[in-house]
Amino acid sequence: MKPIFSTVGIVGAGAMGRGIAQISVQAGSTVLLFDMQADATRAAQTAVFSQWDKLGEKGRLDPAQVASYKSRLLCAQTLPALSDCDLIVEAVVERLDIKSGLFAELEDIVRPTAVLATNTSSLSVTAIAAKLKRPGQFAGFHFFNPVPLMKVVEVIAGLKTHPDVCADLAAYTRQMGHTPVQAQDTPGFIVNHAGRGYGTEALRIVSEGIADFATIDRILKDQIGFKLGPFELMDLTALDVSHPVMESVYHQYYEEPRYRPSVITAQRLAGGIVGKKVGEGFYRYEGGMAQIAPEPPPPQVDEMPPVWVSTRAARRAELYQLLKNLGAKVETGTSPSPAALTLVAPLGFDITTVAVVERLDPARTIGIDMMVDDNATKRRVLATNPATRPDMRQAAHALMARDGKAVSVIRDSGGFVTQRVVATIVNIAADMCQQGICSPKDLETAVTLGLGYPMGPLAMGNLYGPTNVLEVLFNMQTVYGDPRYRPSPWLRRRGAIGLSLLHEEE
């Protein structure tokens, strides 16, 4: 199949430029690679050749393919050498002045029909194109590292971009073997925007003293199925990359509370404790391995108190069955006896609030997160309140660990850990749909491919119930008084009428 863009110029020979060059050649194009440093261009070509050689050694490419690919990846010595390119993709430093100046120079070199594309991850496509004579031929074309493995590409239209330019870029993305998603020119586009909730909400949980880094990572991996916990992920990407993105999106949205960064990452960045690449981040690394203390065993309790379950508990029937399976002595009266361990299972509220509202003895009251079906999770999460007695805490922990399932006990928190992180992720995704940044379908594709979530945020909202997510958000807003948790109108309306969050409007 003939490639949509026969000759492609790549400006910038870093890791991103090399990756784009590699898959462009594999799509059938001839690629001219250029960097202001000539030796960088040659080093990039050598690195890509080495990748193809390795694929050939593994039998994934035959010798003829390797030879053909190498013949079509060329080094350009000057910018004017790119004059015959059908498409030029820029992958240089994230500075508006440098990118704008580069494209103004390129526009005077290439044919009027050539497409110019920026790989920017954080700058406005419209702003980069503002001084161009042909802004209709300009678009965002955002790849993710490592390019050959990260199979999603954001195609972004500026305010003056011609629709057929984006259509051609999307079709070319498919020829590369990647998946295009269409995004409006908004801060963070799709992936970096949708990803704001995971790390920032986890940081808020830590800042409130609710749980430590390792506990939060364990909970979100074991309860939801994330491959990496938020602190493992930030250590991997490094705070010198992730914290500036947090600040950039926050400020570009004029201090929208949903995207508020954390002083925790700002302080660690200032101190150089940025992650795995320097041997220390949220975890300390030896030989590339995080040094994490093992979880202590469950406490041993000689005499287990009877258990009473709140009449307002989420999944109350399932909680009763769980207690029966664990061999608990369950009280069924209208109120707990003076000796009973009292279990509550709120959505969004903290344990203190529930104890006060339901007139329960806070010293004997423990919360359990029941938003996720117990059969579908590898970990149970309990929460104390400031008055919970140590013996009741230990009894609840020992009881919930009887069948060998892992148990985490955290301090009081509106929404525990999982509820508040999931609700934040779903709410941000819903508001992206409200703003028309992308379609629900493209949002799900971009997040699953670009962030590696176990499912898209809208599918996550459907799984745990839009009405449950709304209840978590409304109640957290009550507990914290923070507009960060105000539900998106898009989510609120669909939750109110029982509509799937994946439903595409006509």
PDB file of C-alpha atoms in Angstrom, residues 338-500:
ATOM      1  CA  PRO A 338     -22.309  -2.443  73.887  1.00  0.00           C
ATOM      2  CA  ALA A 339     -19.659  -5.063  72.987  1.00  0.00           C
ATOM      3  CA  ALA A 340     -20.140  -5.121  69.204  1.00  0.00           C
ATOM      4  CA  LEU A 341     -17.675  -4.114  66.547  1.00  0.00           C
ATOM      5  CA  THR A 342     -19.668  -1.717  64.364  1.00  0.00           C
ATOM      6  CA  LEU A 343     -19.074  -1.850  60.606  1.00  0.00           C
ATOM      7  CA  VAL A 344     -20.088   0.975  58.282  1.00  0.00           C
ATOM      8  CA  ALA A 345     -19.593   1.039  54.516  1.00  0.00           C
ATOM      9  CA  PRO A 346     -20.132   4.575  53.215  1.00  0.00           C
ATOM     10  CA  LEU A 347     -19.698   5.987  49.737  1.00  0.00           C
ATOM     11  CA  GLY A 348     -17.768   9.247  49.873  1.00  0.00           C
ATOM     12  CA  PHE A 349     -18.332  10.040  53.536  1.00  0.00           C
ATOM     13  CA  ASP A 350     -15.666   9.570  56.191  1.00  0.00           C
ATOM     14  CA  ILE A 351     -16.154   7.224  59.136  1.00  0.00           C
ATOM     15  CA  THR A 352     -16.393  10.076  61.645  1.00  0.00           C
ATOM     16  CA  THR A 353     -19.320  11.663  59.798  1.00  0.00           C
ATOM     17  CA  VAL A 354     -21.171   8.350  59.532  1.00  0.00           C
ATOM     18  CA  ALA A 355     -20.685   7.585  63.229  1.00  0.00           C
ATOM     19  CA  VAL A 356     -22.071  10.994  64.206  1.00  0.00           C
ATOM     20  CA  VAL A 357     -25.006  10.939  61.762  1.00  0.00           C
ATOM     21  CA  GLU A 358     -25.995   7.354  62.666  1.00  0.00           C
ATOM     22  CA  ARG A 359     -25.383   7.926  66.398  1.00  0.00           C
ATOM     23  CA  LEU A 360     -22.871   5.107  66.675  1.00  0.00           C
ATOM     24  CA  ASP A 361     -20.110   4.812  69.251  1.00  0.00           C
ATOM     25  CA  PRO A 362     -17.056   6.025  67.306  1.00  0.00           C
ATOM     26  CA  ALA A 363     -14.726   4.029  69.574  1.00  0.00           C
ATOM     27  CA  ARG A 364     -16.166   0.793  68.171  1.00  0.00           C
ATOM     28  CA  THR A 365     -16.823   1.987  64.585  1.00  0.00           C
ATOM     29  CA  ILE A 366     -14.739   0.817  61.624  1.00  0.00           C
ATOM     30  CA  GLY A 367     -15.355   1.469  57.935  1.00  0.00           C
ATOM     31  CA  ILE A 368     -14.956  -0.983  55.062  1.00  0.00           C
ATOM     32  CA  ASP A 369     -14.809   0.033  51.417  1.00  0.00           C
ATOM     33  CA  MET A 370     -17.500  -1.920  49.591  1.00  0.00           C
ATOM     34  CA  MET A 371     -17.662   0.035  46.332  1.00  0.00           C
ATOM     35  CA  VAL A 372     -15.841  -2.834  44.588  1.00  0.00           C
ATOM     36  CA  ASP A 373     -17.362  -6.322  44.673  1.00  0.00           C
ATOM     37  CA  ASP A 374     -15.374  -8.298  47.240  1.00  0.00           C
ATOM     38  CA  ASN A 375     -15.160 -11.266  44.850  1.00  0.00           C
ATOM     39  CA  ALA A 376     -13.483  -9.024  42.260  1.00  0.00           C
ATOM     40  CA  THR A 377     -10.772  -7.588  44.482  1.00  0.00           C
ATOM     41  CA  LYS A 378      -7.529  -8.960  45.915  1.00  0.00           C
ATOM     42  CA  ARG A 379      -7.548  -6.640  48.920  1.00  0.00           C
ATOM     43  CA  ARG A 380      -9.973  -5.366  51.550  1.00  0.00           C
ATOM     44  CA  VAL A 381      -9.610  -1.846  52.896  1.00  0.00           C
ATOM     45  CA  LEU A 382     -10.673  -0.787  56.377  1.00  0.00           C
ATOM     46  CA  ALA A 383     -10.665   2.739  57.818  1.00  0.00           C
ATOM     47  CA  THR A 384     -10.569   3.858  61.422  1.00  0.00           C
ATOM     48  CA  ASN A 385     -11.714   7.194  62.845  1.00  0.00           C
ATOM     49  CA  PRO A 386      -9.758   9.265  65.411  1.00  0.00           C
ATOM     50  CA  ALA A 387     -11.574   7.594  68.330  1.00  0.00           C
ATOM     51  CA  THR A 388     -11.432   3.950  67.203  1.00  0.00           C
ATOM     52  CA  ARG A 389     -10.125   1.683  69.966  1.00  0.00           C
ATOM     53  CA  PRO A 390      -6.989  -0.344  69.140  1.00  0.00           C
ATOM     54  CA  ASP A 391      -8.699  -3.617  70.098  1.00  0.00           C
ATOM     55  CA  MET A 392     -11.542  -2.941  67.646  1.00  0.00           C
ATOM     56  CA  ARG A 393      -9.074  -2.045  64.919  1.00  0.00           C
ATOM     57  CA  GLN A 394      -7.155  -5.265  65.487  1.00  0.00           C
ATOM     58  CA  ALA A 395     -10.336  -7.359  65.638  1.00  0.00           C
ATOM     59  CA  ALA A 396     -11.616  -5.960  62.339  1.00  0.00           C
ATOM     60  CA  HIS A 397      -8.219  -6.501  60.661  1.00  0.00           C
ATOM     61  CA  ALA A 398      -7.922 -10.074  61.941  1.00  0.00           C
ATOM     62  CA  LEU A 399     -11.498 -10.919  60.946  1.00  0.00           C
ATOM     63  CA  MET A 400     -11.171  -9.586  57.390  1.00  0.00           C
ATOM     64  CA  ALA A 401      -7.901 -11.477  56.894  1.00  0.00           C
ATOM     65  CA  ARG A 402      -9.248 -14.872  58.009  1.00  0.00           C
ATOM     66  CA  ASP A 403      -9.514 -16.237  54.473  1.00  0.00           C
ATOM     67  CA  GLY A 404      -6.011 -15.099  53.525  1.00  0.00           C
ATOM     68  CA  LYS A 405      -7.020 -12.023  51.533  1.00  0.00           C
ATOM     69  CA  ALA A 406      -4.772  -8.993  51.996  1.00  0.00           C
ATOM     70  CA  VAL A 407      -6.102  -6.230  54.243  1.00  0.00           C
ATOM     71  CA  SER A 408      -5.041  -2.573  54.473  1.00  0.00           C
ATOM     72  CA  VAL A 409      -6.102  -0.399  57.395  1.00  0.00           C
ATOM     73  CA  ILE A 410      -6.011   3.338  56.732  1.00  0.00           C
ATOM     74  CA  ARG A 411      -6.882   6.465  58.700  1.00  0.00           C
ATOM     75  CA  ASP A 412     -10.213   8.221  58.246  1.00  0.00           C
ATOM     76  CA  SER A 413     -10.839   9.528  54.753  1.00  0.00           C
ATOM     77  CA  GLY A 414     -13.839  10.642  52.800  1.00  0.00           C
ATOM     78  CA  GLY A 415     -13.999   8.008  50.065  1.00  0.00           C
ATOM     79  CA  PHE A 416     -11.276   5.712  51.477  1.00  0.00           C
ATOM     80  CA  VAL A 417      -8.610   5.428  48.714  1.00  0.00           C
ATOM     81  CA  THR A 418     -10.201   3.584  45.814  1.00  0.00           C
ATOM     82  CA  GLN A 419     -13.492   5.487  45.854  1.00  0.00           C
ATOM     83  CA  ARG A 420     -11.916   8.907  45.711  1.00  0.00           C
ATOM     84  CA  VAL A 421      -9.303   8.018  43.070  1.00  0.00           C
ATOM     85  CA  VAL A 422     -11.822   6.250  40.810  1.00  0.00           C
ATOM     86  CA  ALA A 423     -14.389   9.035  41.216  1.00  0.00           C
ATOM     87  CA  THR A 424     -11.779  11.669  40.360  1.00  0.00           C
ATOM     88  CA  ILE A 425     -10.646   9.777  37.250  1.00  0.00           C
ATOM     89  CA  VAL A 426     -14.226   9.261  36.043  1.00  0.00           C
ATOM     90  CA  ASN A 427     -15.235  12.842  36.790  1.00  0.00           C
ATOM     91  CA  ILE A 428     -12.341  14.362  34.844  1.00  0.00           C
ATOM     92  CA  ALA A 429     -13.057  12.060  31.891  1.00  0.00           C
ATOM     93  CA  ALA A 430     -16.749  12.989  31.979  1.00  0.00           C
ATOM     94  CA  ASP A 431     -15.900  16.676  31.938  1.00  0.00           C
ATOM     95  CA  MET A 432     -13.593  16.168  28.970  1.00  0.00           C
ATOM     96  CA  CYS A 433     -16.625  14.809  27.122  1.00  0.00           C
ATOM     97  CA  GLN A 434     -18.656  17.762  28.402  1.00  0.00           C
ATOM     98  CA  GLN A 435     -16.082  20.136  26.893  1.00  0.00           C
ATOM     99  CA  GLY A 436     -16.096  18.266  23.582  1.00  0.00           C
ATOM    100  CA  ILE A 437     -12.351  17.616  23.785  1.00  0.00           C
ATOM    101  CA  CYS A 438     -12.851  14.193  22.199  1.00  0.00           C
ATOM    102  CA  SER A 439     -15.470  11.515  21.713  1.00  0.00           C
ATOM    103  CA  PRO A 440     -16.126   8.998  24.508  1.00  0.00           C
ATOM    104  CA  LYS A 441     -14.773   6.264  22.231  1.00  0.00           C
ATOM    105  CA  ASP A 442     -11.496   8.075  21.513  1.00  0.00           C
ATOM    106  CA  LEU A 443     -11.117   8.925  25.193  1.00  0.00           C
ATOM    107  CA  GLU A 444     -11.352   5.250  26.160  1.00  0.00           C
ATOM    108  CA  THR A 445      -8.908   4.238  23.422  1.00  0.00           C
ATOM    109  CA  ALA A 446      -6.401   6.948  24.316  1.00  0.00           C
ATOM    110  CA  VAL A 447      -6.411   6.147  28.033  1.00  0.00           C
ATOM    111  CA  THR A 448      -6.159   2.373  27.724  1.00  0.00           C
ATOM    112  CA  LEU A 449      -3.363   2.568  25.128  1.00  0.00           C
ATOM    113  CA  GLY A 450      -1.624   5.697  26.417  1.00  0.00           C
ATOM    114  CA  LEU A 451      -1.864   5.214  30.173  1.00  0.00           C
ATOM    115  CA  GLY A 452      -2.227   1.446  30.474  1.00  0.00           C
ATOM    116  CA  TYR A 453      -5.268   1.619  32.751  1.00  0.00           C
ATOM    117  CA  PRO A 454      -7.085  -1.699  33.227  1.00  0.00           C
ATOM    118  CA  MET A 455     -10.059  -0.110  31.463  1.00  0.00           C
ATOM    119  CA  GLY A 456     -11.071   3.280  30.150  1.00  0.00           C
ATOM    120  CA  PRO A 457     -12.368   5.819  32.686  1.00  0.00           C
ATOM    121  CA  LEU A 458     -15.909   5.779  31.305  1.00  0.00           C
ATOM    122  CA  ALA A 459     -16.002   1.974  31.347  1.00  0.00           C
ATOM    123  CA  MET A 460     -14.693   2.207  34.918  1.00  0.00           C
ATOM    124  CA  GLY A 461     -17.576   4.530  35.770  1.00  0.00           C
ATOM    125  CA  ASN A 462     -20.058   2.112  34.238  1.00  0.00           C
ATOM    126  CA  LEU A 463     -18.567  -0.852  36.101  1.00  0.00           C
ATOM    127  CA  TYR A 464     -18.795   0.743  39.545  1.00  0.00           C
ATOM    128  CA  GLY A 465     -22.024   2.580  38.739  1.00  0.00           C
ATOM    129  CA  PRO A 466     -22.448   6.224  37.663  1.00  0.00           C
ATOM    130  CA  THR A 467     -24.854   6.797  40.573  1.00  0.00           C
ATOM    131  CA  ASN A 468     -22.278   5.393  43.022  1.00  0.00           C
ATOM    132  CA  VAL A 469     -19.576   7.621  41.546  1.00  0.00           C
ATOM    133  CA  LEU A 470     -21.898  10.605  41.858  1.00  0.00           C
ATOM    134  CA  GLU A 471     -22.670   9.744  45.470  1.00  0.00           C
ATOM    135  CA  VAL A 472     -18.951   9.548  46.235  1.00  0.00           C
ATOM    136  CA  LEU A 473     -18.348  12.952  44.630  1.00  0.00           C
ATOM    137  CA  PHE A 474     -21.314  14.694  46.271  1.00  0.00           C
ATOM    138  CA  ASN A 475     -20.375  13.314  49.695  1.00  0.00           C
ATOM    139  CA  MET A 476     -16.695  14.118  49.321  1.00  0.00           C
ATOM    140  CA  GLN A 477     -17.603  17.652  48.383  1.00  0.00           C
ATOM    141  CA  THR A 478     -19.580  17.813  51.626  1.00  0.00           C
ATOM    142  CA  VAL A 479     -16.714  16.360  53.689  1.00  0.00           C
ATOM    143  CA  TYR A 480     -13.948  18.499  52.205  1.00  0.00           C
ATOM    144  CA  GLY A 481     -15.797  21.592  50.974  1.00  0.00           C
ATOM    145  CA  ASP A 482     -13.540  21.540  47.924  1.00  0.00           C
ATOM    146  CA  PRO A 483     -14.847  22.353  44.402  1.00  0.00           C
ATOM    147  CA  ARG A 484     -12.329  19.790  43.159  1.00  0.00           C
ATOM    148  CA  TYR A 485     -14.998  17.161  43.784  1.00  0.00           C
ATOM    149  CA  ARG A 486     -17.973  18.886  42.145  1.00  0.00           C
ATOM    150  CA  PRO A 487     -19.526  16.444  39.665  1.00  0.00           C
ATOM    151  CA  SER A 488     -19.344  17.228  35.973  1.00  0.00           C
ATOM    152  CA  PRO A 489     -22.784  18.040  34.501  1.00  0.00           C
ATOM    153  CA  TRP A 490     -22.096  15.380  31.866  1.00  0.00           C
ATOM    154  CA  LEU A 491     -21.720  12.737  34.575  1.00  0.00           C
ATOM    155  CA  ARG A 492     -24.577  14.056  36.706  1.00  0.00           C
ATOM    156  CA  ARG A 493     -27.097  13.971  33.852  1.00  0.00           C
ATOM    157  CA  ARG A 494     -26.164  10.483  32.714  1.00  0.00           C
ATOM    158  CA  GLY A 495     -26.214   9.184  36.258  1.00  0.00           C
ATOM    159  CA  ALA A 496     -29.625  10.733  36.849  1.00  0.00           C
ATOM    160  CA  ILE A 497     -31.260   9.000  33.877  1.00  0.00           C
ATOM    161  CA  GLY A 498     -29.310   5.729  34.085  1.00  0.00           C
ATOM    162  CA  LEU A 499     -27.487   6.232  30.778  1.00  0.00           C
ATOM    163  CA  SER A 500     -24.224   4.457  29.958  1.00  0.00           C
TER     164      SER A 500
END
